[in-house]
PDB file of C-alpha atoms in Angstrom:
ATOM      1  CA  ASP V   1      25.424   9.501  -2.853  1.00  0.00           C
ATOM      2  CA  ASP V   2      21.875   9.768  -4.234  1.00  0.00           C
ATOM      3  CA  GLY V   3      20.449   7.633  -1.434  1.00  0.00           C
ATOM      4  CA  ASP V   4      21.883   9.936   1.237  1.00  0.00           C
ATOM      5  CA  ALA V   5      20.542  13.000  -0.596  1.00  0.00           C
ATOM      6  CA  LEU V   6      17.075  11.437  -0.829  1.00  0.00           C
ATOM      7  CA  LEU V   7      17.042  10.571   2.869  1.00  0.00           C
ATOM      8  CA  GLN V   8      18.138  14.100   3.758  1.00  0.00           C
ATOM      9  CA  GLN V   9      15.273  15.546   1.713  1.00  0.00           C
ATOM     10  CA  LEU V  10      12.849  13.112   3.334  1.00  0.00           C
ATOM     11  CA  ARG V  11      14.007  14.202   6.780  1.00  0.00           C
ATOM     12  CA  GLU V  12      13.488  17.859   5.913  1.00  0.00           C
ATOM     13  CA  ARG V  13      10.056  17.276   4.352  1.00  0.00           C
ATOM     14  CA  ILE V  14       8.812  15.099   7.199  1.00  0.00           C
ATOM     15  CA  GLY V  15       9.703  17.887   9.616  1.00  0.00           C
ATOM     16  CA  ARG V  16       7.308  20.185   7.734  1.00  0.00           C
ATOM     17  CA  ILE V  17       4.263  17.891   7.837  1.00  0.00           C
ATOM     18  CA  ARG V  18       1.481  19.462   9.882  1.00  0.00           C
ATOM     19  CA  VAL V  19      -0.349  16.984  12.125  1.00  0.00           C
ATOM     20  CA  GLY V  20      -3.357  17.985  14.183  1.00  0.00           C
ATOM     21  CA  PRO V  21      -7.113  17.890  14.608  1.00  0.00           C
ATOM     22  CA  PHE V  22      -9.212  18.780  11.565  1.00  0.00           C
ATOM     23  CA  THR V  23     -10.278  21.993  13.291  1.00  0.00           C
ATOM     24  CA  ASP V  24      -6.707  23.363  13.250  1.00  0.00           C
ATOM     25  CA  GLY V  25      -5.849  26.295  11.057  1.00  0.00           C
ATOM     26  CA  PRO V  26      -3.989  26.187   8.850  1.00  0.00           C
ATOM     27  CA  GLU V  27      -5.436  22.811   7.921  1.00  0.00           C
ATOM     28  CA  PRO V  28      -3.188  19.874   8.889  1.00  0.00           C
ATOM     29  CA  PHE V  29      -1.954  17.333   6.364  1.00  0.00           C
ATOM     30  CA  CYS V  30      -3.035  14.460   8.591  1.00  0.00           C
ATOM     31  CA  GLY V  31      -4.977  13.910  11.742  1.00  0.00           C
ATOM     32  CA  PRO V  32      -4.652  11.319  14.480  1.00  0.00           C
ATOM     33  CA  VAL V  33      -4.381   7.583  14.034  1.00  0.00           C
ATOM     34  CA  ILE V  34      -7.600   5.783  14.948  1.00  0.00           C
ATOM     35  CA  SER V  35      -7.027   5.691  18.722  1.00  0.00           C
ATOM     36  CA  SER V  36      -4.594   6.383  21.525  1.00  0.00           C
ATOM     37  CA  ARG V  37      -3.865   2.650  21.628  1.00  0.00           C
ATOM     38  CA  ALA V  38      -3.006   2.658  17.905  1.00  0.00           C
ATOM     39  CA  ALA V  39      -0.576   5.526  18.549  1.00  0.00           C
ATOM     40  CA  ASP V  40       1.009   3.496  21.359  1.00  0.00           C
ATOM     41  CA  GLU V  41       1.446   0.585  18.934  1.00  0.00           C
ATOM     42  CA  ILE V  42       3.254   2.780  16.384  1.00  0.00           C
ATOM     43  CA  ILE V  43       5.612   4.140  19.049  1.00  0.00           C
ATOM     44  CA  ALA V  44       6.207   0.586  20.343  1.00  0.00           C
ATOM     45  CA  ALA V  45       6.939  -0.663  16.802  1.00  0.00           C
ATOM     46  CA  GLN V  46       9.451   2.152  16.337  1.00  0.00           C
ATOM     47  CA  SER V  47      11.131   1.153  19.626  1.00  0.00           C
ATOM     48  CA  ARG V  48      11.330  -2.512  18.541  1.00  0.00           C
ATOM     49  CA  LEU V  49      12.987  -1.499  15.275  1.00  0.00           C
ATOM     50  CA  ALA V  50      15.511   0.715  17.090  1.00  0.00           C
ATOM     51  CA  GLU V  51      16.293  -2.073  19.576  1.00  0.00           C
ATOM     52  CA  GLY V  52      16.932  -4.370  16.586  1.00  0.00           C
ATOM     53  CA  GLY V  53      19.544  -1.987  15.177  1.00  0.00           C
ATOM     54  CA  ALA V  54      17.501   0.380  12.984  1.00  0.00           C
ATOM     55  CA  HIS V  55      18.448   4.062  12.863  1.00  0.00           C
ATOM     56  CA  LEU V  56      15.745   6.568  13.804  1.00  0.00           C
ATOM     57  CA  LEU V  57      16.240   9.334  11.234  1.00  0.00           C
ATOM     58  CA  VAL V  58      13.118  11.179  12.393  1.00  0.00           C
ATOM     59  CA  GLU V  59      11.584   9.911  15.606  1.00  0.00           C
ATOM     60  CA  ALA V  60       7.800   9.566  15.729  1.00  0.00           C
ATOM     61  CA  LYS V  61       6.546  11.112  18.972  1.00  0.00           C
ATOM     62  CA  ARG V  62       3.305  11.404  20.902  1.00  0.00           C
ATOM     63  CA  MET V  63       1.914  14.885  20.348  1.00  0.00           C
ATOM     64  CA  LYS V  64      -0.862  14.766  22.914  1.00  0.00           C
ATOM     65  CA  SER V  65      -1.283  12.263  25.713  1.00  0.00           C
ATOM     66  CA  GLY V  66      -4.453  10.190  25.503  1.00  0.00           C
ATOM     67  CA  SER V  67      -4.997  10.958  21.821  1.00  0.00           C
ATOM     68  CA  GLY V  68      -4.021   9.376  18.527  1.00  0.00           C
ATOM     69  CA  LEU V  69      -1.897  12.363  17.510  1.00  0.00           C
ATOM     70  CA  ILE V  70       1.672  11.362  16.693  1.00  0.00           C
ATOM     71  CA  SER V  71       4.307  13.029  14.564  1.00  0.00           C
ATOM     72  CA  PRO V  72       5.618  11.127  11.515  1.00  0.00           C
ATOM     73  CA  GLY V  73       8.726   8.983  11.855  1.00  0.00           C
ATOM     74  CA  LEU V  74      11.423   7.851   9.414  1.00  0.00           C
ATOM     75  CA  VAL V  75      13.404   4.704  10.222  1.00  0.00           C
ATOM     76  CA  ASP V  76      16.336   3.243   8.281  1.00  0.00           C
ATOM     77  CA  VAL V  77      16.061  -0.495   8.898  1.00  0.00           C
ATOM     78  CA  SER V  78      19.013  -1.359   6.625  1.00  0.00           C
ATOM     79  CA  PRO V  79      21.542  -1.629   9.498  1.00  0.00           C
ATOM     80  CA  MET V  80      19.468  -4.284  11.309  1.00  0.00           C
ATOM     81  CA  SER V  81      21.284  -7.611  11.682  1.00  0.00           C
ATOM     82  CA  HIS V  82      18.036  -9.426  10.772  1.00  0.00           C
ATOM     83  CA  PRO V  83      15.333  -8.140   8.415  1.00  0.00           C
ATOM     84  CA  PRO V  84      12.493  -6.406  10.242  1.00  0.00           C
ATOM     85  CA  ALA V  85       9.336  -8.395  10.936  1.00  0.00           C
ATOM     86  CA  ASP V  86       6.907  -8.464   8.026  1.00  0.00           C
ATOM     87  CA  GLU V  87       4.160  -6.316   9.530  1.00  0.00           C
ATOM     88  CA  GLU V  88       2.085  -3.342   8.460  1.00  0.00           C
ATOM     89  CA  PHE V  89       2.083  -0.208  10.572  1.00  0.00           C
ATOM     90  CA  PHE V  90      -1.148   1.755  10.361  1.00  0.00           C
ATOM     91  CA  GLY V  91       0.369   5.107  11.114  1.00  0.00           C
ATOM     92  CA  PRO V  92       2.988   7.601   9.946  1.00  0.00           C
ATOM     93  CA  LEU V  93       6.093   5.438  10.298  1.00  0.00           C
ATOM     94  CA  LEU V  94       8.126   5.091   7.105  1.00  0.00           C
ATOM     95  CA  GLN V  95      10.722   2.318   6.942  1.00  0.00           C
ATOM     96  CA  VAL V  96      13.631   2.645   4.525  1.00  0.00           C
ATOM     97  CA  ILE V  97      15.562  -0.380   3.279  1.00  0.00           C
ATOM     98  CA  ARG V  98      18.669   0.493   1.276  1.00  0.00           C
ATOM     99  CA  VAL V  99      19.896  -1.984  -1.346  1.00  0.00           C
ATOM    100  CA  ALA V 100      22.675  -1.935  -3.924  1.00  0.00           C
ATOM    101  CA  THR V 101      20.780  -2.772  -7.134  1.00  0.00           C
ATOM    102  CA  PHE V 102      17.388  -2.387  -8.761  1.00  0.00           C
ATOM    103  CA  LYS V 103      17.010  -6.166  -8.871  1.00  0.00           C
ATOM    104  CA  ALA V 104      17.651  -6.326  -5.117  1.00  0.00           C
ATOM    105  CA  ALA V 105      15.033  -3.592  -4.627  1.00  0.00           C
ATOM    106  CA  LEU V 106      12.430  -5.662  -6.520  1.00  0.00           C
ATOM    107  CA  THR V 107      13.315  -8.784  -4.535  1.00  0.00           C
ATOM    108  CA  THR V 108      13.032  -6.844  -1.266  1.00  0.00           C
ATOM    109  CA  ALA V 109       9.751  -5.209  -2.291  1.00  0.00           C
ATOM    110  CA  ASN V 110       8.239  -8.608  -3.062  1.00  0.00           C
ATOM    111  CA  ALA V 111       9.495 -10.274   0.137  1.00  0.00           C
ATOM    112  CA  THR V 112       6.285  -9.585   2.028  1.00  0.00           C
ATOM    113  CA  ARG V 113       2.882 -11.104   2.715  1.00  0.00           C
ATOM    114  CA  TYR V 114       1.353  -7.732   1.850  1.00  0.00           C
ATOM    115  CA  GLY V 115       0.903  -6.011  -1.475  1.00  0.00           C
ATOM    116  CA  LEU V 116      -1.379  -2.986  -1.348  1.00  0.00           C
ATOM    117  CA  ALA V 117       0.696  -0.388  -3.208  1.00  0.00           C
ATOM    118  CA  ALA V 118       4.116   0.040  -4.806  1.00  0.00           C
ATOM    119  CA  GLY V 119       5.713   2.890  -6.679  1.00  0.00           C
ATOM    120  CA  LEU V 120       8.831   3.834  -8.572  1.00  0.00           C
ATOM    121  CA  ILE V 121      10.466   7.264  -8.750  1.00  0.00           C
ATOM    122  CA  SER V 122      12.530   7.269 -11.941  1.00  0.00           C
ATOM    123  CA  ASP V 123      12.843   8.966 -15.339  1.00  0.00           C
ATOM    124  CA  ASP V 124      13.559   5.585 -16.972  1.00  0.00           C
ATOM    125  CA  ALA V 125      10.480   4.172 -18.750  1.00  0.00           C
ATOM    126  CA  ALA V 126      12.157   0.789 -19.294  1.00  0.00           C
ATOM    127  CA  LEU V 127      12.908   0.547 -15.579  1.00  0.00           C
ATOM    128  CA  TYR V 128       9.287   1.340 -14.770  1.00  0.00           C
ATOM    129  CA  SER V 129       8.097  -1.278 -17.268  1.00  0.00           C
ATOM    130  CA  GLU V 130      10.208  -3.911 -15.503  1.00  0.00           C
ATOM    131  CA  PHE V 131       8.985  -2.678 -12.126  1.00  0.00           C
ATOM    132  CA  ARG V 132       5.324  -2.786 -13.174  1.00  0.00           C
ATOM    133  CA  ASP V 133       5.681  -6.302 -14.570  1.00  0.00           C
ATOM    134  CA  THR V 134       7.623  -7.651 -11.581  1.00  0.00           C
ATOM    135  CA  VAL V 135       6.446  -5.967  -8.389  1.00  0.00           C
ATOM    136  CA  ARG V 136       3.647  -7.714  -6.518  1.00  0.00           C
ATOM    137  CA  ALA V 137       1.075  -5.064  -5.596  1.00  0.00           C
ATOM    138  CA  GLY V 138      -2.527  -4.144  -6.274  1.00  0.00           C
ATOM    139  CA  ILE V 139      -1.792  -0.518  -7.162  1.00  0.00           C
ATOM    140  CA  ILE V 140       1.432   0.410  -8.955  1.00  0.00           C
ATOM    141  CA  ASN V 141       2.394   4.033  -9.551  1.00  0.00           C
ATOM    142  CA  TRP V 142       5.142   5.767 -11.465  1.00  0.00           C
ATOM    143  CA  ASN V 143       6.394   9.118 -10.151  1.00  0.00           C
ATOM    144  CA  GLN V 144       3.167   9.517  -8.174  1.00  0.00           C
ATOM    145  CA  SER V 145       2.073   9.260  -4.575  1.00  0.00           C
ATOM    146  CA  LEU V 146       1.523   5.742  -3.250  1.00  0.00           C
ATOM    147  CA  THR V 147      -1.429   6.711  -1.105  1.00  0.00           C
ATOM    148  CA  GLY V 148      -4.985   7.240  -2.218  1.00  0.00           C
ATOM    149  CA  ALA V 149      -6.720   5.632  -5.153  1.00  0.00           C
ATOM    150  CA  SER V 150      -9.372   6.780  -7.536  1.00  0.00           C
ATOM    151  CA  GLY V 151     -12.800   5.244  -6.918  1.00  0.00           C
ATOM    152  CA  ALA V 152     -12.855   4.538 -10.653  1.00  0.00           C
ATOM    153  CA  ALA V 153      -9.811   2.250 -10.408  1.00  0.00           C
ATOM    154  CA  PRO V 154     -10.147  -1.549 -10.215  1.00  0.00           C
ATOM    155  CA  PHE V 155      -8.459  -1.283  -6.829  1.00  0.00           C
ATOM    156  CA  GLY V 156      -7.988  -3.986  -4.260  1.00  0.00           C
ATOM    157  CA  GLY V 157      -4.476  -4.903  -3.248  1.00  0.00           C
ATOM    158  CA  ILE V 158      -3.140  -8.436  -3.061  1.00  0.00           C
ATOM    159  CA  GLY V 159      -1.818 -10.693  -0.353  1.00  0.00           C
ATOM    160  CA  ARG V 160      -2.858  -9.593   3.137  1.00  0.00           C
ATOM    161  CA  SER V 161      -3.383  -5.952   2.120  1.00  0.00           C
ATOM    162  CA  GLY V 162      -6.424  -4.033   1.066  1.00  0.00           C
ATOM    163  CA  ASN V 163      -9.613  -5.870   0.302  1.00  0.00           C
ATOM    164  CA  HIS V 164      -8.528  -7.715  -2.881  1.00  0.00           C
ATOM    165  CA  ARG V 165     -11.867  -6.756  -4.363  1.00  0.00           C
ATOM    166  CA  PRO V 166     -12.638  -4.973  -7.607  1.00  0.00           C
ATOM    167  CA  SER V 167     -13.986  -1.465  -7.474  1.00  0.00           C
ATOM    168  CA  GLY V 168     -15.107   1.214  -9.874  1.00  0.00           C
ATOM    169  CA  LEU V 169     -16.785  -0.192 -12.996  1.00  0.00           C
ATOM    170  CA  PHE V 170     -15.493  -3.661 -12.109  1.00  0.00           C
ATOM    171  CA  ALA V 171     -17.545  -3.771  -8.886  1.00  0.00           C
ATOM    172  CA  ALA V 172     -20.761  -4.597 -10.782  1.00  0.00           C
ATOM    173  CA  ASP V 173     -19.131  -7.699 -12.275  1.00  0.00           C
ATOM    174  CA  TYR V 174     -17.913  -8.761  -8.832  1.00  0.00           C
ATOM    175  CA  CYS V 175     -21.427  -8.432  -7.351  1.00  0.00           C
ATOM    176  CA  ALA V 176     -23.151 -10.265 -10.213  1.00  0.00           C
ATOM    177  CA  TYR V 177     -22.883 -13.581 -12.003  1.00  0.00           C
ATOM    178  CA  PRO V 178     -23.450 -14.530 -15.641  1.00  0.00           C
ATOM    179  CA  VAL V 179     -26.742 -16.134 -16.652  1.00  0.00           C
ATOM    180  CA  ALA V 180     -27.512 -17.812 -19.989  1.00  0.00           C
ATOM    181  CA  SER V 181     -31.102 -18.113 -21.193  1.00  0.00           C
ATOM    182  CA  ILE V 182     -32.873 -19.819 -24.101  1.00  0.00           C
ATOM    183  CA  GLU V 183     -36.240 -18.173 -24.664  1.00  0.00           C
ATOM    184  CA  VAL V 184     -39.120 -19.146 -26.995  1.00  0.00           C
ATOM    185  CA  PRO V 185     -42.402 -17.247 -26.651  1.00  0.00           C
ATOM    186  CA  GLU V 186     -44.563 -20.317 -27.459  1.00  0.00           C
ATOM    187  CA  LEU V 187     -44.154 -23.872 -26.173  1.00  0.00           C
ATOM    188  CA  LYS V 188     -43.732 -26.332 -29.084  1.00  0.00           C
ATOM    189  CA  PRO V 189     -42.182 -29.796 -29.235  1.00  0.00           C
ATOM    190  CA  PRO V 190     -38.933 -29.909 -31.142  1.00  0.00           C
ATOM    191  CA  SER V 191     -39.321 -30.867 -34.761  1.00  0.00           C
ATOM    192  CA  PRO V 192     -38.010 -33.251 -35.717  1.00  0.00           C
ATOM    193  CA  LEU V 193     -37.692 -35.102 -32.401  1.00  0.00           C
ATOM    194  CA  PRO V 194     -34.151 -36.037 -31.411  1.00  0.00           C
ATOM    195  CA  PRO V 195     -33.118 -39.623 -32.236  1.00  0.00           C
ATOM    196  CA  GLY V 196     -34.421 -42.145 -29.744  1.00  0.00           C
ATOM    197  CA  LEU V 197     -37.574 -40.196 -28.852  1.00  0.00           C
ATOM    198  CA  GLU V 198     -41.008 -41.055 -30.201  1.00  0.00           C
TER     199      GLU V 198
END
């Protein structure tokens, strides 16, 4: 099945991601999360998902005690008896939810308070058009990475994600307001006077 093949490739690729301090050579793909506490929170979130019935396909692990270095994790939350809590994890912990149809995928993708980024991997332009018009996110990509955004994009995210603020060329409009002005270089009474004025 295509879903199984995709998950197998994800498992293999995740195992090749280099994590480490920026001074490492060769250069790592990603560094630590913001703090040791943040790393603890990612590991705790992974444990909660597993206790709820999720399958750990690649377990995220502490790489160095007292630091924010953790290896990436991949969790299939589909087997859970109840949907996972609607929360964002600020770290390398990818949740997979398997569904039977594209419509179910859209419904699942939109069943969140968040909406920073969404993407579709498909060769079908019509499918992408439906995805783009239906998915609730501030950045929507087709066959591209979901992370990172050009500073020239009107980027913000919706819901409880991102900053929901315009950027790039749109930032000037967000920081300004329109002003209308009527200007005459010399003061003169209107002629003729409006009705009711003498």
